[in-house]
Tab-separated table of C-alpha atoms (C1' of nucleotides) in Angstrom:
chain	number	residue	atom	x	y	z
X	40	UNK	CA	-30.281	14.854	-39.885
X	41	UNK	CA	-32.089	13.178	-37.043
X	42	UNK	CA	-35.852	13.398	-37.107
X	43	UNK	CA	-35.831	15.423	-33.934
X	44	UNK	CA	-39.581	15.698	-34.012
X	45	UNK	CA	-39.998	12.390	-32.253
X	46	UNK	CA	-36.556	11.758	-30.813
X	47	UNK	CA	-37.144	9.956	-27.528
X	48	UNK	CA	-33.674	10.684	-26.265
X	49	UNK	CA	-34.407	12.892	-23.335
X	50	UNK	CA	-35.875	16.106	-24.662
X	51	UNK	CA	-39.222	14.880	-25.989
X	52	UNK	CA	-40.917	13.869	-22.755
X	53	UNK	CA	-44.158	11.989	-22.776
X	54	UNK	CA	-47.263	13.393	-21.135
X	55	UNK	CA	-47.809	10.167	-19.302
X	56	UNK	CA	-46.723	9.825	-15.719
X	57	UNK	CA	-45.459	6.234	-15.820
X	58	UNK	CA	-43.433	6.890	-18.932
X	59	UNK	CA	-41.605	9.767	-17.295
X	60	UNK	CA	-41.044	7.765	-14.127
X	61	UNK	CA	-39.657	4.816	-16.044
X	62	UNK	CA	-37.394	7.034	-18.090
X	63	UNK	CA	-35.896	8.482	-14.951
X	64	UNK	CA	-35.589	5.046	-13.372
X	65	UNK	CA	-33.767	3.875	-16.466
X	66	UNK	CA	-31.365	6.781	-16.369
X	67	UNK	CA	-30.573	6.124	-12.718
X	68	UNK	CA	-30.207	2.398	-13.262
X	69	UNK	CA	-28.050	2.864	-16.331
X	70	UNK	CA	-25.762	5.264	-14.487
X	71	UNK	CA	-25.289	2.718	-11.714
X	72	UNK	CA	-24.777	-0.231	-14.032
X	73	UNK	CA	-22.395	1.722	-16.260
X	74	UNK	CA	-20.012	2.395	-13.415
X	75	UNK	CA	-20.295	-1.197	-12.250
X	76	UNK	CA	-20.027	-3.023	-15.563
X	77	UNK	CA	-19.121	-0.471	-18.212
X	78	UNK	CA	-21.170	1.171	-20.922
X	79	UNK	CA	-21.642	-2.100	-22.754
X	80	UNK	CA	-23.368	-3.811	-19.868
X	81	UNK	CA	-26.159	-6.216	-20.874
X	82	UNK	CA	-29.463	-4.561	-21.626
X	83	UNK	CA	-31.245	-6.942	-19.311
X	84	UNK	CA	-29.117	-5.866	-16.371
X	85	UNK	CA	-30.144	-2.264	-16.790
X	86	UNK	CA	-33.781	-3.203	-17.225
X	87	UNK	CA	-33.704	-5.377	-14.108
X	88	UNK	CA	-32.006	-2.651	-12.067
X	89	UNK	CA	-34.663	-0.197	-13.163
X	90	UNK	CA	-37.436	-2.701	-12.502
X	91	UNK	CA	-38.803	-2.533	-16.034
X	92	UNK	CA	-38.994	-4.838	-19.008
X	93	UNK	CA	-36.397	-4.803	-21.741
X	94	UNK	CA	-38.802	-3.383	-24.290
X	95	UNK	CA	-39.158	-0.279	-22.150
X	96	UNK	CA	-35.502	0.501	-22.676
X	97	UNK	CA	-35.891	0.319	-26.423
X	98	UNK	CA	-38.999	2.436	-26.275
X	99	UNK	CA	-37.202	5.244	-24.462
X	100	UNK	CA	-33.733	4.832	-25.903
X	101	UNK	CA	-33.844	3.127	-29.298
X	102	UNK	CA	-30.083	2.737	-29.497
X	103	UNK	CA	-27.547	2.242	-26.774
X	104	UNK	CA	-25.923	5.485	-27.756
X	105	UNK	CA	-29.098	7.365	-26.866
X	106	UNK	CA	-28.970	5.962	-23.377
X	107	UNK	CA	-25.284	6.713	-22.964
X	108	UNK	CA	-25.573	10.310	-24.031
X	109	UNK	CA	-28.646	10.777	-21.873
X	110	UNK	CA	-26.727	9.490	-18.859
X	111	UNK	CA	-23.659	11.601	-19.512
X	112	UNK	CA	-25.335	14.635	-21.015
X	113	UNK	CA	-24.484	16.877	-18.094
X	114	UNK	CA	-20.819	16.038	-18.195
X	115	UNK	CA	-20.643	16.389	-21.951
X	116	UNK	CA	-22.226	19.789	-21.641
X	117	UNK	CA	-19.827	20.760	-18.893
X	118	UNK	CA	-16.934	19.768	-21.078
X	119	UNK	CA	-18.317	21.763	-23.956
X	120	UNK	CA	-18.859	24.837	-21.840
X	121	UNK	CA	-15.380	24.633	-20.375
X	122	UNK	CA	-13.868	25.359	-23.778
X	123	UNK	CA	-14.627	29.073	-23.995
X	124	UNK	CA	-14.058	29.453	-20.259
X	125	UNK	CA	-10.568	28.024	-20.453
X	126	UNK	CA	-9.817	30.078	-23.510
X	127	UNK	CA	-10.711	33.235	-21.641
X	128	UNK	CA	-8.868	32.234	-18.497
X	129	UNK	CA	-5.736	30.539	-19.777
X	130	UNK	CA	-2.523	32.429	-20.391
X	131	UNK	CA	-2.535	31.410	-24.045
X	132	UNK	CA	-4.896	29.558	-26.400
X	133	UNK	CA	-2.450	26.669	-26.543
X	134	UNK	CA	-2.482	26.359	-22.766
X	135	UNK	CA	-6.276	26.411	-22.835
X	136	UNK	CA	-6.296	23.670	-25.436
X	137	UNK	CA	-4.064	21.556	-23.238
X	138	UNK	CA	-6.272	22.051	-20.210
X	139	UNK	CA	-9.384	21.286	-22.196
X	140	UNK	CA	-7.818	18.078	-23.451
X	141	UNK	CA	-7.111	17.109	-19.854
X	142	UNK	CA	-10.747	17.660	-18.979
X	143	UNK	CA	-11.889	15.555	-21.893
X	144	UNK	CA	-9.468	12.790	-20.981
X	145	UNK	CA	-10.622	12.762	-17.369
X	146	UNK	CA	-14.180	12.435	-18.531
X	147	UNK	CA	-13.458	9.540	-20.882
X	148	UNK	CA	-11.118	7.655	-18.597
X	149	UNK	CA	-13.471	7.590	-15.653
X	150	UNK	CA	-16.238	5.939	-17.678
X	151	UNK	CA	-15.693	2.270	-18.253
X	152	UNK	CA	-15.255	1.574	-21.909
X	153	UNK	CA	-16.652	4.908	-23.033
X	154	UNK	CA	-13.593	5.731	-25.054
X	155	UNK	CA	-13.694	2.345	-26.723
X	156	UNK	CA	-17.393	2.678	-27.416
X	157	UNK	CA	-16.883	6.084	-28.968
X	158	UNK	CA	-14.680	4.680	-31.677
X	159	UNK	CA	-17.356	3.341	-33.996
X	160	UNK	CA	-15.825	-0.046	-34.451
X	161	UNK	CA	-18.669	-2.353	-35.216
X	162	UNK	CA	-21.710	-1.973	-33.000
X	163	UNK	CA	-24.292	0.712	-33.449
X	164	UNK	CA	-22.164	3.255	-31.688
X	165	UNK	CA	-21.770	5.531	-34.668
X	166	UNK	CA	-24.624	7.490	-33.155
X	167	UNK	CA	-22.662	7.948	-29.958
X	168	UNK	CA	-19.706	9.054	-31.970
X	169	UNK	CA	-21.870	11.527	-33.852
X	170	UNK	CA	-23.460	12.963	-30.746
X	171	UNK	CA	-20.164	13.502	-29.013
X	172	UNK	CA	-18.886	15.151	-32.119
X	173	UNK	CA	-21.903	17.383	-32.573
X	174	UNK	CA	-21.447	18.768	-29.117
X	175	UNK	CA	-17.701	18.855	-28.659
X	176	UNK	CA	-16.196	19.235	-32.096
X	177	UNK	CA	-17.114	22.920	-32.429
X	178	UNK	CA	-15.565	23.595	-29.040
X	179	UNK	CA	-12.387	21.793	-29.968
X	180	UNK	CA	-12.284	23.488	-33.333
X	181	UNK	CA	-12.590	26.861	-31.669
X	182	UNK	CA	-9.680	26.140	-29.379
X	183	UNK	CA	-7.568	24.869	-32.234
X	184	UNK	CA	-8.317	27.922	-34.330
X	185	UNK	CA	-7.395	30.229	-31.492
X	186	UNK	CA	-4.132	28.415	-30.887
X	187	UNK	CA	-3.462	28.477	-34.588
X	188	UNK	CA	-4.174	32.191	-34.830
X	189	UNK	CA	-1.842	32.878	-31.940
X	190	UNK	CA	0.903	31.121	-33.836
X	191	UNK	CA	1.551	28.609	-31.067
X	192	UNK	CA	0.909	25.471	-33.096
X	193	UNK	CA	1.760	24.288	-36.552
X	194	UNK	CA	-0.998	24.876	-39.067
X	195	UNK	CA	-2.946	22.142	-40.738
X	196	UNK	CA	-4.231	20.631	-37.519
X	197	UNK	CA	-7.752	19.317	-37.921
X	198	UNK	CA	-9.993	19.455	-34.870
X	199	UNK	CA	-11.697	16.224	-35.858
X	200	UNK	CA	-8.403	14.425	-36.010
X	201	UNK	CA	-7.385	15.832	-32.687
X	202	UNK	CA	-10.587	14.722	-30.987
X	203	UNK	CA	-10.346	11.255	-32.466
X	204	UNK	CA	-6.746	11.061	-31.400
X	205	UNK	CA	-7.468	12.087	-27.841
X	206	UNK	CA	-10.403	9.716	-27.633
X	207	UNK	CA	-8.359	6.887	-29.050
X	208	UNK	CA	-5.536	7.448	-26.611
X	209	UNK	CA	-8.005	6.932	-23.775
X	210	UNK	CA	-9.123	3.499	-24.937
X	211	UNK	CA	-8.496	0.902	-22.292
X	212	UNK	CA	-6.939	3.411	-19.923
X	213	UNK	CA	-9.078	2.304	-17.008
X	214	UNK	CA	-8.350	-1.394	-17.372
X	215	UNK	CA	-4.576	-1.129	-17.576
X	216	UNK	CA	-2.892	0.438	-14.569
X	217	UNK	CA	0.401	0.557	-16.446
X	218	UNK	CA	-1.041	2.878	-19.062
X	219	UNK	CA	-1.388	6.594	-18.476
X	220	UNK	CA	-3.645	8.139	-21.072
X	221	UNK	CA	-3.108	11.652	-19.720
X	222	UNK	CA	0.596	11.410	-20.351
X	223	UNK	CA	0.093	10.238	-23.923
X	224	UNK	CA	-2.401	12.981	-24.653
X	225	UNK	CA	0.039	15.497	-23.246
X	226	UNK	CA	2.657	14.226	-25.672
X	227	UNK	CA	0.208	14.479	-28.545
X	228	UNK	CA	-0.599	18.049	-27.588
X	229	UNK	CA	3.104	18.778	-27.359
X	230	UNK	CA	3.428	17.430	-30.878
X	231	UNK	CA	1.101	20.145	-32.113
X	232	UNK	CA	3.713	22.804	-31.563
X	233	UNK	CA	5.931	23.984	-34.371
X	234	UNK	CA	8.794	21.630	-35.076
X	235	UNK	CA	12.101	22.983	-33.942
K	208	UNK	CA	8.185	-17.831	-21.318
K	209	UNK	CA	5.219	-19.664	-22.732
K	210	UNK	CA	4.966	-23.310	-21.878
K	211	UNK	CA	6.002	-24.146	-25.401
K	212	UNK	CA	5.831	-27.821	-24.649
K	213	UNK	CA	2.132	-28.048	-25.371
K	214	UNK	CA	1.325	-24.678	-26.843
K	215	UNK	CA	-1.071	-25.350	-29.721
K	216	UNK	CA	-0.330	-22.022	-31.352
K	217	UNK	CA	1.717	-23.004	-34.345
K	218	UNK	CA	5.013	-24.398	-33.145
K	219	UNK	CA	3.909	-27.619	-31.434
K	220	UNK	CA	2.728	-29.565	-34.436
K	221	UNK	CA	0.902	-32.797	-34.030
K	222	UNK	CA	2.272	-35.982	-35.494
K	223	UNK	CA	-1.002	-36.637	-37.215
K	224	UNK	CA	-1.391	-35.765	-40.848
K	225	UNK	CA	-4.995	-34.532	-40.780
K	226	UNK	CA	-4.316	-32.326	-37.792
K	227	UNK	CA	-1.491	-30.558	-39.591
K	228	UNK	CA	-3.549	-30.217	-42.735
K	229	UNK	CA	-6.500	-28.748	-40.863
K	230	UNK	CA	-4.271	-26.345	-39.005
K	231	UNK	CA	-2.900	-25.040	-42.280
K	232	UNK	CA	-6.378	-24.877	-43.790
K	233	UNK	CA	-7.513	-22.867	-40.797
K	234	UNK	CA	-4.637	-20.430	-41.125
K	235	UNK	CA	-5.387	-19.895	-44.797
K	236	UNK	CA	-9.101	-19.557	-44.196
K	237	UNK	CA	-8.611	-17.191	-41.296
K	238	UNK	CA	-6.283	-14.995	-43.318
K	239	UNK	CA	-8.896	-14.745	-46.057
K	240	UNK	CA	-11.797	-14.131	-43.712
K	241	UNK	CA	-9.842	-11.578	-41.681
K	242	UNK	CA	-9.243	-9.387	-44.696
K	243	UNK	CA	-12.862	-9.791	-45.766
K	244	UNK	CA	-14.617	-9.350	-42.430
K	245	UNK	CA	-12.047	-8.243	-39.894
K	246	UNK	CA	-10.311	-10.093	-37.104
K	247	UNK	CA	-13.534	-10.491	-35.175
K	248	UNK	CA	-15.286	-12.408	-37.915
K	249	UNK	CA	-17.635	-15.154	-36.697
K	250	UNK	CA	-15.904	-18.379	-35.769
K	251	UNK	CA	-18.316	-20.335	-37.919
K	252	UNK	CA	-17.319	-18.378	-40.991
K	253	UNK	CA	-13.694	-19.333	-40.580
K	254	UNK	CA	-14.580	-22.939	-39.889
K	255	UNK	CA	-16.802	-23.084	-42.961
K	256	UNK	CA	-14.149	-21.491	-45.161
K	257	UNK	CA	-11.628	-24.049	-43.948
K	258	UNK	CA	-14.094	-26.891	-44.389
K	259	UNK	CA	-13.841	-28.010	-40.778
K	260	UNK	CA	-16.099	-28.026	-37.753
K	261	UNK	CA	-16.039	-25.284	-35.182
K	262	UNK	CA	-14.533	-27.487	-32.529
K	263	UNK	CA	-11.472	-27.950	-34.711
K	264	UNK	CA	-10.745	-24.244	-34.430
K	265	UNK	CA	-10.844	-24.382	-30.663
K	266	UNK	CA	-8.682	-27.476	-30.637
K	267	UNK	CA	-5.922	-25.774	-32.624
K	268	UNK	CA	-6.359	-22.210	-31.408
K	269	UNK	CA	-7.981	-22.125	-27.969
K	270	UNK	CA	-8.429	-18.359	-28.018
K	271	UNK	CA	-9.003	-16.034	-30.889
K	272	UNK	CA	-5.765	-14.304	-30.096
K	273	UNK	CA	-3.853	-17.499	-30.821
K	274	UNK	CA	-5.343	-17.608	-34.274
K	275	UNK	CA	-4.653	-13.962	-34.945
K	276	UNK	CA	-1.016	-14.123	-33.949
K	277	UNK	CA	-0.555	-17.322	-35.936
K	278	UNK	CA	-1.953	-15.632	-39.022
K	279	UNK	CA	0.128	-12.492	-38.649
K	280	UNK	CA	3.239	-14.022	-37.149
K	281	UNK	CA	5.334	-13.313	-40.229
K	282	UNK	CA	4.430	-9.669	-40.337
K	283	UNK	CA	4.933	-9.234	-36.623
K	284	UNK	CA	8.362	-10.754	-36.988
K	285	UNK	CA	9.139	-8.519	-39.933
K	286	UNK	CA	8.154	-5.501	-37.888
K	287	UNK	CA	10.331	-6.655	-35.029
K	288	UNK	CA	13.318	-7.256	-37.260
K	289	UNK	CA	12.934	-3.889	-38.932
K	290	UNK	CA	13.796	-2.151	-35.665
K	291	UNK	CA	17.543	-2.795	-35.597
K	292	UNK	CA	17.719	-2.433	-39.360
K	293	UNK	CA	16.212	1.019	-39.301
K	294	UNK	CA	18.381	2.001	-36.397
K	295	UNK	CA	21.469	1.083	-38.360
K	296	UNK	CA	20.262	2.694	-41.573
K	297	UNK	CA	18.542	5.856	-40.381
K	298	UNK	CA	20.368	9.143	-40.047
K	299	UNK	CA	19.530	9.326	-36.336
K	300	UNK	CA	17.866	7.074	-33.752
K	301	UNK	CA	14.915	9.442	-33.603
K	302	UNK	CA	14.433	9.187	-37.351
K	303	UNK	CA	14.602	5.406	-37.075
K	304	UNK	CA	11.985	5.465	-34.344
K	305	UNK	CA	9.709	7.517	-36.562
K	306	UNK	CA	10.112	5.154	-39.462
K	307	UNK	CA	9.528	2.139	-37.282
K	308	UNK	CA	6.345	3.703	-35.961
K	309	UNK	CA	5.190	4.180	-39.535
K	310	UNK	CA	5.802	0.512	-40.222
K	311	UNK	CA	3.856	-0.501	-37.156
K	312	UNK	CA	0.995	1.785	-38.063
K	313	UNK	CA	0.843	0.446	-41.602
K	314	UNK	CA	0.662	-3.048	-40.226
K	315	UNK	CA	-2.137	-2.261	-37.803
K	316	UNK	CA	-4.183	-0.101	-40.118
K	317	UNK	CA	-4.302	-2.586	-42.954
K	318	UNK	CA	-5.779	-5.303	-40.705
K	319	UNK	CA	-9.446	-4.788	-40.042
K	320	UNK	CA	-9.988	-4.173	-36.390
K	321	UNK	CA	-6.590	-5.429	-35.321
K	322	UNK	CA	-5.771	-2.252	-33.489
K	323	UNK	CA	-9.070	-2.350	-31.676
K	324	UNK	CA	-8.617	-5.990	-30.801
K	325	UNK	CA	-5.165	-5.325	-29.434
K	326	UNK	CA	-6.504	-3.014	-26.768
K	327	UNK	CA	-7.681	-5.584	-24.250
K	328	UNK	CA	-11.071	-4.098	-23.776
K	329	UNK	CA	-13.286	-6.918	-22.739
K	330	UNK	CA	-12.943	-10.037	-24.845
K	331	UNK	CA	-10.182	-12.542	-24.345
K	332	UNK	CA	-7.750	-10.467	-26.309
K	333	UNK	CA	-5.367	-9.873	-23.457
K	334	UNK	CA	-3.398	-12.744	-24.911
K	335	UNK	CA	-3.119	-10.940	-28.209
K	336	UNK	CA	-1.985	-7.868	-26.402
K	337	UNK	CA	0.600	-9.849	-24.499
K	338	UNK	CA	1.962	-11.596	-27.569
K	339	UNK	CA	2.347	-8.394	-29.499
K	340	UNK	CA	4.108	-6.916	-26.558
K	341	UNK	CA	6.430	-9.850	-26.037
K	342	UNK	CA	7.656	-9.563	-29.569
K	343	UNK	CA	7.631	-5.852	-30.246
K	344	UNK	CA	8.132	-4.140	-26.927
K	345	UNK	CA	11.861	-4.950	-26.720
K	346	UNK	CA	12.324	-3.592	-30.222
K	347	UNK	CA	10.486	-0.400	-29.397
K	348	UNK	CA	12.355	-0.069	-26.125
K	349	UNK	CA	15.655	-0.389	-27.935
K	350	UNK	CA	14.730	2.366	-30.348
K	351	UNK	CA	13.541	4.606	-27.550
K	352	UNK	CA	16.716	4.057	-25.572
K	353	UNK	CA	18.839	4.871	-28.579
K	354	UNK	CA	16.911	8.048	-29.263
K	355	UNK	CA	17.143	8.916	-25.611
K	356	UNK	CA	20.888	8.314	-25.535
K	357	UNK	CA	21.367	10.502	-28.572
K	358	UNK	CA	19.604	13.296	-26.754
K	359	UNK	CA	16.956	13.727	-29.425
K	360	UNK	CA	13.938	13.118	-27.220
K	361	UNK	CA	12.890	14.137	-23.752
K	362	UNK	CA	13.689	11.550	-21.112
K	363	UNK	CA	11.078	9.628	-19.200
K	364	UNK	CA	9.482	8.115	-22.253
K	365	UNK	CA	8.277	4.600	-21.577
K	366	UNK	CA	8.326	2.188	-24.513
K	367	UNK	CA	5.199	0.463	-23.272
K	368	UNK	CA	3.315	3.727	-23.214
K	369	UNK	CA	4.539	4.581	-26.668
K	370	UNK	CA	3.430	1.261	-28.116
K	371	UNK	CA	0.038	1.498	-26.482
K	372	UNK	CA	-0.330	5.025	-27.731
K	373	UNK	CA	0.556	4.141	-31.295
K	374	UNK	CA	-1.741	1.132	-31.224
K	375	UNK	CA	-4.564	3.177	-29.782
K	376	UNK	CA	-4.198	5.892	-32.382
K	377	UNK	CA	-4.779	3.267	-35.059
K	378	UNK	CA	-8.115	2.139	-33.677
K	379	UNK	CA	-10.855	2.555	-36.233
K	380	UNK	CA	-8.503	4.051	-38.795
K	381	UNK	CA	-9.693	1.735	-41.543
K	382	UNK	CA	-13.395	2.365	-41.026
K	383	UNK	CA	-13.238	6.154	-40.974
K	384	UNK	CA	-11.871	7.714	-44.133
K	385	UNK	CA	-11.784	11.097	-42.425
K	386	UNK	CA	-9.284	9.866	-39.879
K	387	UNK	CA	-5.591	9.587	-40.644
K	388	UNK	CA	-3.840	7.492	-38.033
K	389	UNK	CA	-0.424	8.039	-39.589
K	390	UNK	CA	-0.751	11.752	-39.136
K	391	UNK	CA	-1.718	11.423	-35.490
K	392	UNK	CA	1.139	9.047	-34.784
K	393	UNK	CA	3.501	11.471	-36.456
K	394	UNK	CA	2.280	14.176	-34.098
K	395	UNK	CA	2.752	11.894	-31.128
K	396	UNK	CA	6.301	11.136	-32.223
K	397	UNK	CA	6.897	14.823	-32.687
K	398	UNK	CA	5.718	15.299	-29.124
K	399	UNK	CA	8.576	13.126	-27.924
K	400	UNK	CA	11.113	15.789	-28.745
K	401	UNK	CA	12.357	18.182	-26.148
K	402	UNK	CA	9.952	21.017	-25.475
K	403	UNK	CA	11.161	24.285	-26.874
Z	213	DT	C1'	-67.058	6.038	-15.250
Z	214	DG	C1'	-66.025	4.479	-19.845
Z	215	DT	C1'	-62.978	4.296	-23.561
Z	216	DA	C1'	-59.153	4.693	-26.682
Z	217	DA	C1'	-54.489	5.529	-26.934
Z	218	DA	C1'	-50.123	4.968	-24.928
Z	219	DA	C1'	-46.966	2.245	-22.468
Z	220	DC	C1'	-45.651	-2.021	-20.351
Z	221	DG	C1'	-43.587	-6.775	-19.456
Z	222	DG	C1'	-41.885	-10.807	-20.666
Z	223	DA	C1'	-41.854	-14.387	-23.981
Z	224	DA	C1'	-39.956	-15.405	-28.433
Z	225	DC	C1'	-36.572	-15.089	-32.182
Z	226	DG	C1'	-31.959	-14.996	-34.191
Z	227	DG	C1'	-27.006	-14.747	-34.072
Z	228	DA	C1'	-22.595	-15.747	-31.954
Z	229	DG	C1'	-19.169	-18.114	-28.699
Z	230	DT	C1'	-18.151	-22.328	-26.405
Z	231	DT	C1'	-18.589	-27.132	-25.005
Z	232	DC	C1'	-19.845	-32.035	-25.442
Z	233	DC	C1'	-20.126	-36.507	-27.278
Z	234	DG	C1'	-20.609	-40.084	-30.618
Z	235	DT	C1'	-17.948	-41.113	-34.780
Z	236	DA	C1'	-14.131	-41.327	-37.999
Z	237	DT	C1'	-9.327	-41.288	-38.918
Z	238	DC	C1'	-4.540	-42.082	-38.101
Z	239	DG	C1'	-0.229	-44.316	-36.460
Z	240	DT	C1'	1.472	-48.286	-34.395
Z	241	DT	C1'	2.046	-52.859	-33.121
Z	242	DG	C1'	1.442	-57.918	-33.315
E	75	DC	C1'	-1.766	-56.871	-43.254
E	76	DA	C1'	-5.230	-56.500	-39.650
E	77	DA	C1'	-6.627	-54.972	-35.213
E	78	DC	C1'	-6.400	-51.655	-31.665
E	79	DG	C1'	-5.924	-47.560	-28.916
E	80	DA	C1'	-5.305	-42.878	-29.142
E	81	DT	C1'	-6.075	-38.710	-31.388
E	82	DA	C1'	-8.870	-35.632	-33.935
E	83	DC	C1'	-13.189	-34.556	-36.073
E	84	DG	C1'	-17.991	-32.600	-36.929
E	85	DG	C1'	-21.980	-30.750	-35.745
E	86	DA	C1'	-25.544	-30.573	-32.413
E	87	DA	C1'	-26.501	-28.440	-28.034
E	88	DC	C1'	-26.097	-24.959	-24.482
E	89	DT	C1'	-25.590	-20.251	-23.033
E	90	DC	C1'	-25.672	-15.406	-23.449
E	91	DC	C1'	-27.120	-11.240	-25.583
E	92	DG	C1'	-29.643	-7.908	-28.559
E	93	DT	C1'	-33.961	-7.093	-30.622
E	94	DT	C1'	-38.842	-7.580	-31.719
E	95	DC	C1'	-43.642	-8.929	-30.990
E	96	DC	C1'	-48.011	-9.212	-28.791
E	97	DG	C1'	-51.408	-9.687	-25.250
E	98	DT	C1'	-52.234	-6.945	-21.060
E	99	DT	C1'	-52.234	-2.933	-18.064
E	100	DT	C1'	-52.121	1.853	-17.059
E	101	DT	C1'	-53.120	6.502	-18.058
E	102	DA	C1'	-55.454	10.679	-19.531
E	103	DC	C1'	-59.416	12.678	-20.967
E	104	DA	C1'	-64.227	13.157	-21.918
DNA sequence: TGTAAAACGGAACGGAGTTCCGTATCGTTG
DNA sequence: CAACGATACGGAACTCCGTTCCGTTTTACA
């Protein structure tokens, strides 16, 4: 799908010293600016914080989504790896699914506007959406299948729908103290069970 | 609640003929542009469609939210009035709540980007959020209370949370054919029931 | 050390929201 | 019916932001 051969995301590192240094500076700056102003902070702010020109951002991270995933890659990976772990540890697959959802929610809620950005509304965030999905959808699907096989949830639940739903429920959670995304996600997960 | 005395939304009409005519032209134009390009369509597009200058928009509708609520006022009212009707008609309060949620979802999903705009992410849409809430939150609260009193749902459900949750689940529903907001909302409603 | 490729920085471009100001229109009054 | 003051109008102008372009600098390698 992507022409990985030249993807400048974070895996294909240049052999030039300054390029590597700038890439790291950008990642650090972006991480700082994201927590301060959200993931849709102005490009110029990030460039200024990193002490580079704006073009350098586009050279290293062609789309904003590339930068976001590069910044949060570790946490996305951690979330992905927690799936099988929870499944092995939890009392039941359904319990593991619930705990995994909590992890995912915590991740989304603590990043300003990440949940909103993930829902490919208008800007070029479809890539972000896709990258999250590539990494996390299989994990979620695995959990759902296990819970399904154990007979704990009603059948016909689609992992994609569930991930979208959880992500959606986290939109705006950090800007509205009256809203508790975790609670809503818990209700959604409860709704997965067989109807009485 | 609002200082209706000078509110330029739609109730305080000017005594000047051209002002009224332009306001109506703007409402018509906005309705057309919203369905064509979503509720975040460029201001200039709406102004052009209405045959007025951009400043005229700001004079009549200071914030975008004012324009949006003016355009959809009828449907918001219809949704609000459906609450008591469904409660009286439905077999149980919980069933009425489910049907009302479906109505709300249909309303949100068929308006491009309305659900996204309602979640006060960054732009000046807090007003939109507030106006929706003013009108619909009491209705939702009434339904929730009735369902609670009938013992059909677990207690501790907050109407505000429920409305936010439903609204959030509708974000992006019209741009992603793989995503079915109605289904997710149905699951959320199912999650309101007492745990087995 | 010389050279070519790679990367850089900041100016420049275009699109969108918002404001400003000179002009036109409307309702009223003499 | 004409003049006047207030109200509303239109579009240019300003700002902010994303994106691209191009002349210059840095780097790696021979």
